[in-house]
Coordinates of C-alpha atoms and ligand atoms in Angstrom, one line a residue:
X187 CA 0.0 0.0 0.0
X188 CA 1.2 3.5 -0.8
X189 CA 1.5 6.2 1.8
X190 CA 1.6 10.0 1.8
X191 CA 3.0 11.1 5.2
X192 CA 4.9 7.5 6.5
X193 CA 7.1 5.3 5.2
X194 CA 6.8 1.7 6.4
X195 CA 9.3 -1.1 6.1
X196 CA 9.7 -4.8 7.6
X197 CA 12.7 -5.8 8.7
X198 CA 13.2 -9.3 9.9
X199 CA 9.9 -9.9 12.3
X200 CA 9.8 -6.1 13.1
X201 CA 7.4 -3.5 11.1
X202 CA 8.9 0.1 11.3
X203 CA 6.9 2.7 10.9
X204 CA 8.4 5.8 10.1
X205 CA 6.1 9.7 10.3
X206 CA 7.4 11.4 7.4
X207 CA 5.9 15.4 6.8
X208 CA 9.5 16.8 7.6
X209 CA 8.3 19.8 6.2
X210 CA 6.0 20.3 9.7
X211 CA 8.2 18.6 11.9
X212 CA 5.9 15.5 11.6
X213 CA 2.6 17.0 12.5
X214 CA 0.1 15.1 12.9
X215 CA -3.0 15.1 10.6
X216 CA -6.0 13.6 9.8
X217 CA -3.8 11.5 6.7
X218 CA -1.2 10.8 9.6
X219 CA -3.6 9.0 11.6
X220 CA -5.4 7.2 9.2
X221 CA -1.8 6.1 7.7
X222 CA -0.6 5.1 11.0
X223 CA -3.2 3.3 12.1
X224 CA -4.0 1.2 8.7
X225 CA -0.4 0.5 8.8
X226 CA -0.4 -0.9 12.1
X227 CA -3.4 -3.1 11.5
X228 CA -1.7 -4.5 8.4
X229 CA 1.1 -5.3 10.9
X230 CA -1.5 -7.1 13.3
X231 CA -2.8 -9.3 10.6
X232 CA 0.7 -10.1 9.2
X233 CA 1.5 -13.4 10.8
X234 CA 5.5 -13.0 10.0
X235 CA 5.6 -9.6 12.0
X236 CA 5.9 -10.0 16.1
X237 CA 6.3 -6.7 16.7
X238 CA 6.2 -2.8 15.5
X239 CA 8.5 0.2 15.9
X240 CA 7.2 3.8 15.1
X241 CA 9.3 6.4 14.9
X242 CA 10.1 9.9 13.5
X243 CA 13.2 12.1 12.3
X244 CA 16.1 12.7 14.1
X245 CA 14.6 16.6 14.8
X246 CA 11.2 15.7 15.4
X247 CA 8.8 12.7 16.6
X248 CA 5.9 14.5 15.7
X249 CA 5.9 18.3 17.4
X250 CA 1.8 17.7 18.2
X251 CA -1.2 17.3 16.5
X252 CA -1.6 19.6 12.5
X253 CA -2.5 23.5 14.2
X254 CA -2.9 24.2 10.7
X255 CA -5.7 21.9 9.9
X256 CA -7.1 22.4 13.6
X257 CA -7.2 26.0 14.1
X258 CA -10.0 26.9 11.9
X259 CA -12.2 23.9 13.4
X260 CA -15.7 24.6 15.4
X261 CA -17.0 22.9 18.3
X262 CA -20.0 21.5 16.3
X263 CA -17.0 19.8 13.9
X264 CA -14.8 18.6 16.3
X265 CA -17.7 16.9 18.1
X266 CA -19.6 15.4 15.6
X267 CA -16.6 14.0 14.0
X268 CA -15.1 12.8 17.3
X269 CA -12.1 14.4 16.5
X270 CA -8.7 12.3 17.5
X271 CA -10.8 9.1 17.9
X272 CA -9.8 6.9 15.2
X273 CA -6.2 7.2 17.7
X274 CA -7.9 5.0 19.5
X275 CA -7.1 2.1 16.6
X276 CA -3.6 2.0 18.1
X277 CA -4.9 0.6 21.2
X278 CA -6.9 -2.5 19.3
X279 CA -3.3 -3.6 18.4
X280 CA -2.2 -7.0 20.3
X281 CA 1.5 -6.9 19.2
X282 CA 4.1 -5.0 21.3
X283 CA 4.2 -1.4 19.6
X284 CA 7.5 0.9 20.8
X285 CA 8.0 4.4 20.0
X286 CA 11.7 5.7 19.2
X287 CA 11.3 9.1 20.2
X288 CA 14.5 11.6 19.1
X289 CA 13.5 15.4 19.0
X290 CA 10.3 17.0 19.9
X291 CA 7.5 14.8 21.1
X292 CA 5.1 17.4 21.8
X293 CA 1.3 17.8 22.8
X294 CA -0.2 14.8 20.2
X295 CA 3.4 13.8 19.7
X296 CA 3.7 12.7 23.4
X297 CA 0.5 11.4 23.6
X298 CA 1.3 9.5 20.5
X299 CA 4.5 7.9 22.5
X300 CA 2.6 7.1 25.5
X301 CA -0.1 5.1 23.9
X302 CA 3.1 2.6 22.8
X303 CA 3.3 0.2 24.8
X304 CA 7.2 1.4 25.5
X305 CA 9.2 4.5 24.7
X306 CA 13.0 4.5 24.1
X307 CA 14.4 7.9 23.5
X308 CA 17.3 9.2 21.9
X309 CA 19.4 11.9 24.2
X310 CA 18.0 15.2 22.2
X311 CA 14.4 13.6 22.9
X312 CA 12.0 16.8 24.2
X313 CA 8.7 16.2 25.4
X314 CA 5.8 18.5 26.3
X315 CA 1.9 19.1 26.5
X316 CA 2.5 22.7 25.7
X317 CA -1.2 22.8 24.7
X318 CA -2.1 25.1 27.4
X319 CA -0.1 27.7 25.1
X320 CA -2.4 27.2 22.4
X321 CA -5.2 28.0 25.0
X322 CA -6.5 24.3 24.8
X323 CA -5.4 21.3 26.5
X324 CA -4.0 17.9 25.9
X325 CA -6.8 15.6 24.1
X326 CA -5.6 12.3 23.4
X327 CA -4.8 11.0 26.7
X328 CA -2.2 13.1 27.9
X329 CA -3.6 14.7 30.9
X330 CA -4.6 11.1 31.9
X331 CA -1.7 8.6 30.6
X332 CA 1.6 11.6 31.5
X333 CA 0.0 12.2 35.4
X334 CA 0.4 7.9 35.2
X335 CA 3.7 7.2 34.1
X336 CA 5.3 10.9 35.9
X337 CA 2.9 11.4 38.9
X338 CA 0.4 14.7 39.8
X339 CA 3.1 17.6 40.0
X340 CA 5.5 17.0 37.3
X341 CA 2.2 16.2 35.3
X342 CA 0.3 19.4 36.3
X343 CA 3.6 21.2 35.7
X344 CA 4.4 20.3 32.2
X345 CA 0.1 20.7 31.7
X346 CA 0.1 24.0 32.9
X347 CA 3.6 25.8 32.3
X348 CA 3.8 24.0 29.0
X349 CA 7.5 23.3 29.6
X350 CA 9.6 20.5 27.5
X351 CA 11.2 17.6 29.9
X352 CA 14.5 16.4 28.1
X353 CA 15.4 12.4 27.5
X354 CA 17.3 12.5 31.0
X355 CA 14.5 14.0 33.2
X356 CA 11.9 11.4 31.3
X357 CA 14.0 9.0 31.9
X358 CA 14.2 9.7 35.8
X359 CA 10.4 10.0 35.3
X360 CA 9.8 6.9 34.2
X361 CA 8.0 8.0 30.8
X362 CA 10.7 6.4 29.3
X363 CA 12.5 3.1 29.7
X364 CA 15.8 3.9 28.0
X365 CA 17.5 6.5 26.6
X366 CA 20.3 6.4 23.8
X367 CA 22.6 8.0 21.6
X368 CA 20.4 9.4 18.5
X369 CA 22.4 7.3 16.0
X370 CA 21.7 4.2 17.9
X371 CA 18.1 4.8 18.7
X372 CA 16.3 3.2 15.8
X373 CA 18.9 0.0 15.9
X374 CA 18.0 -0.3 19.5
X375 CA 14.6 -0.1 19.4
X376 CA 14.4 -2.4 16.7
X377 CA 16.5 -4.9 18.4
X378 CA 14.3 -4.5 21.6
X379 CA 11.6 -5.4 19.1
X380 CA 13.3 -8.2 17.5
X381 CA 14.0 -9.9 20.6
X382 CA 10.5 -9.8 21.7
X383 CA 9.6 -10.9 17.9
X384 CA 11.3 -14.3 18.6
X385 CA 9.1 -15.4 21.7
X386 CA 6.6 -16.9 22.4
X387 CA 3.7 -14.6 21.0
X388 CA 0.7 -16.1 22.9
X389 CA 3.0 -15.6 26.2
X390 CA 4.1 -11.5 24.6
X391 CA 0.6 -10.7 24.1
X392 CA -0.7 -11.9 27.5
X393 CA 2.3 -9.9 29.0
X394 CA 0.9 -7.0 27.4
X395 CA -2.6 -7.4 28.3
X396 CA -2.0 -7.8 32.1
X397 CA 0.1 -5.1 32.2
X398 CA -1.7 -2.6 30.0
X399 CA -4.8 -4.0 33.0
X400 CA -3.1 -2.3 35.8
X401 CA -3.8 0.7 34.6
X402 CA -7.5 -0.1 34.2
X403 CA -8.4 -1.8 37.5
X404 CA -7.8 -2.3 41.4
X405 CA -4.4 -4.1 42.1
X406 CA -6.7 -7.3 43.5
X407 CA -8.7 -7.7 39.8
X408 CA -5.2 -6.9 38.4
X409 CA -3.7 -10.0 40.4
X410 CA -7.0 -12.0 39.7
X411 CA -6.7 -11.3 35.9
X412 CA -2.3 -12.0 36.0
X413 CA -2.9 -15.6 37.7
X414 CA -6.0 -16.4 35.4
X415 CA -3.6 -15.7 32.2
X416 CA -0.9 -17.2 34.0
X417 CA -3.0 -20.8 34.5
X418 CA -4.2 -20.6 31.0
X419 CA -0.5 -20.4 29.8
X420 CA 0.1 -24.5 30.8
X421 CA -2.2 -25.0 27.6
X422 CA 0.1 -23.7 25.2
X423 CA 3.2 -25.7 23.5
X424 CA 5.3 -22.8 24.3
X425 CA 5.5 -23.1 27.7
X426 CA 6.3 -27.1 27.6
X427 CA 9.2 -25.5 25.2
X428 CA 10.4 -22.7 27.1
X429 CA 10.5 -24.3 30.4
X430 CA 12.3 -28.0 28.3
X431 CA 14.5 -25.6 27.1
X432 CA 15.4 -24.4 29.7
X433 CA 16.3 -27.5 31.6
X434 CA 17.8 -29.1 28.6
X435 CA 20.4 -26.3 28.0
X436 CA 19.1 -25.6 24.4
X437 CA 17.1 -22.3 22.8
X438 CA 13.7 -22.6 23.0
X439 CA 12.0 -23.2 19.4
X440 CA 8.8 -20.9 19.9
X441 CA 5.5 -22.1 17.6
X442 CA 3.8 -19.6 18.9
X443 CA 0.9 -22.2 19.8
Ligands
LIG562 C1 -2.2 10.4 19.1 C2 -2.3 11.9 19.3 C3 -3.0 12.7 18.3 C4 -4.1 13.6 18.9 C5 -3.7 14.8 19.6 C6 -4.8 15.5 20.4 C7 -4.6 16.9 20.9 C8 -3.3 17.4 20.6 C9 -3.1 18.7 20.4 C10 -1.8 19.2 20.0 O1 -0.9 18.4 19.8 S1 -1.6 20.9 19.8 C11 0.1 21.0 19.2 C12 1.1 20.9 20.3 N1 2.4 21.2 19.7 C13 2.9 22.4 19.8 O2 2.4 23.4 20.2 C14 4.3 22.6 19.1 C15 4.3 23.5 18.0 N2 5.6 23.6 17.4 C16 6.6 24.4 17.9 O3 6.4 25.0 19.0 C17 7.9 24.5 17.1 O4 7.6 24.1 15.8 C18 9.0 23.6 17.7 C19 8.6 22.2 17.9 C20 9.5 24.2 19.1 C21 10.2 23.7 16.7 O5 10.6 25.0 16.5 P1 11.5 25.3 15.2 O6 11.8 26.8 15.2 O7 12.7 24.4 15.2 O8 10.7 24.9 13.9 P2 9.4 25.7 13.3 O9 9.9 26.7 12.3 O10 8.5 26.3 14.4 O11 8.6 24.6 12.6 C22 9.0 24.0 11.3 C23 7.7 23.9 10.5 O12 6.9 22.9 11.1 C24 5.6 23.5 11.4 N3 5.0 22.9 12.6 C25 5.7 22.7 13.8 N4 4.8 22.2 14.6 C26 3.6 22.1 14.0 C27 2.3 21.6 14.4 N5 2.1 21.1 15.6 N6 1.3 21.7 13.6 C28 1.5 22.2 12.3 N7 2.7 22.7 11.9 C29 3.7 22.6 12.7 C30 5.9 25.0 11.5 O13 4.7 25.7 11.3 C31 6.9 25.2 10.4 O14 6.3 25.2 9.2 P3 6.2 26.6 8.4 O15 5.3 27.5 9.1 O16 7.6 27.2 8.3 O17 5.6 26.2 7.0

């Protein structure tokens, strides 16, 4: 399929999607979001792929949602299209999604990172609901997922001052897992990805599912929920393999049954 503002690319198990509109520091638009998320769903339904990079340029992840196409929108517009909500495609996807984040990752941008399932980001990584600025606020998640992962004051600071946190201080924050030298980002992430690729998918996607749950429920449904998957994992073949190869001194050979 042939897209407008990303370039996509498989490499090994590992689909890489790349936001390309350089000329707006990767803004994202309505075409961005439909592109994205059709791209990722082609990913989901590829049997070969185990797992998806997104990322951007080495200047920008994506500085926010398009101003341009928003600022001339009306309230009736925005509401009766549900504006943002096809986003929500991203979270239908089973298969470990990381976002390689160098440069701005600002208001959408950010939220964008967040609703990966991991973010690894380069050391000139920025990122920011500067929003408030634009007199609106965050409006895909951000005032919700960012207070989450960095806790009420640094969240309410960045939402209200509109400031940028760099790769070190999002590090410390916990918004990101690593952080890396720009040129290495993209080979890390995608060897991060690869790694996960090569196990046991069942096993990956239950991973993701229980801990994506923890930030839906109370920590006793969340324990419920873990131990349930965690039974229902002795009827797979992986786990006969993983654990035989284990004792057996060998690599496992995932079927992904
Ligand atoms: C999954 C999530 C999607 C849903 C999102 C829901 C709600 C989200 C709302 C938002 O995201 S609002 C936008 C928040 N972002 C910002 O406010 C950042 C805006 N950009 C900047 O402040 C600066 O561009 C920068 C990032 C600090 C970089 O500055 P620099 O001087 O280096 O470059 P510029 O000359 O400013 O930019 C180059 C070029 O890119 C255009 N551009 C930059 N950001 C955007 C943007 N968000 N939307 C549209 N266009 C953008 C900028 O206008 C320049 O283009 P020209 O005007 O020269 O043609």
């Amino acid at each position: 399929m042939a897209y407008e503002t990303i370039l996509v690319e498989t490499r090994g198990k590992v689909g890489i999607i790349t936001l390309n509109r350089p000329q707006a520091l990767n803004a994202l638009n309505t075409t961005v979001m439909a592109e994205v998320v059709a791209a990722l769903q082609g990913y989901e339904a590829n049997d070969a792929v185990g797992a998806i990079v997104i990322t951007g340029s080495e200047k920008a992840f994506a500085a926010g949602a398009d101003i341009k196409e928003m600022q001339s929108k009306t309230y009736a517009e925005v509401f009766a299209g549900d504006l943002f909500a096809e986003w929500d495609g991203l979270l239908r996807i089973r298969k470990p999604v990381i976002a390689a984040v160098a440069g701005y990752a600002l208001g959408g941008g950010c939220e964008l990172a967040m609703m990966c399932d991991f973010i690894i980001a380069g050391e000139n990584a920025k990122f920011g609901q500067p929003e408030i600025t634009l007199g609106v606020m965050p409006g895909m998640g951000g005032s919700q997922r960012l207070t989450r992962f960095v806790g009420k004051s640094k969240a309410m600071d960045m939402c209200l001052t509109g400031r940028m946190m760099d790769a070190a201080e999002a590090e410390r924050s916990g918004l990101v897992s690593r952080v890396v030298p720009v040129a290495d980002l993209l080979s890390e992430a995608i060897g991060a990805a690869e790694k996960i690729a090569n196990l046991s998918m069942p096993a990956v996607m239950m991973n993701k599912e229980a801990v994506n749950r923890a930030y839906e429920t109370t920590l006793a449904e969340g324990l419920r929920f873990e131990r349930r998957l965690f039974h229902s994992m002795f009827a797979l073949d992986d786990q006969k393999e993983g654990m035989s190869a284990f004792v057996e001194k060998r690599k496992a050979n995932f079927t992904n049954r």
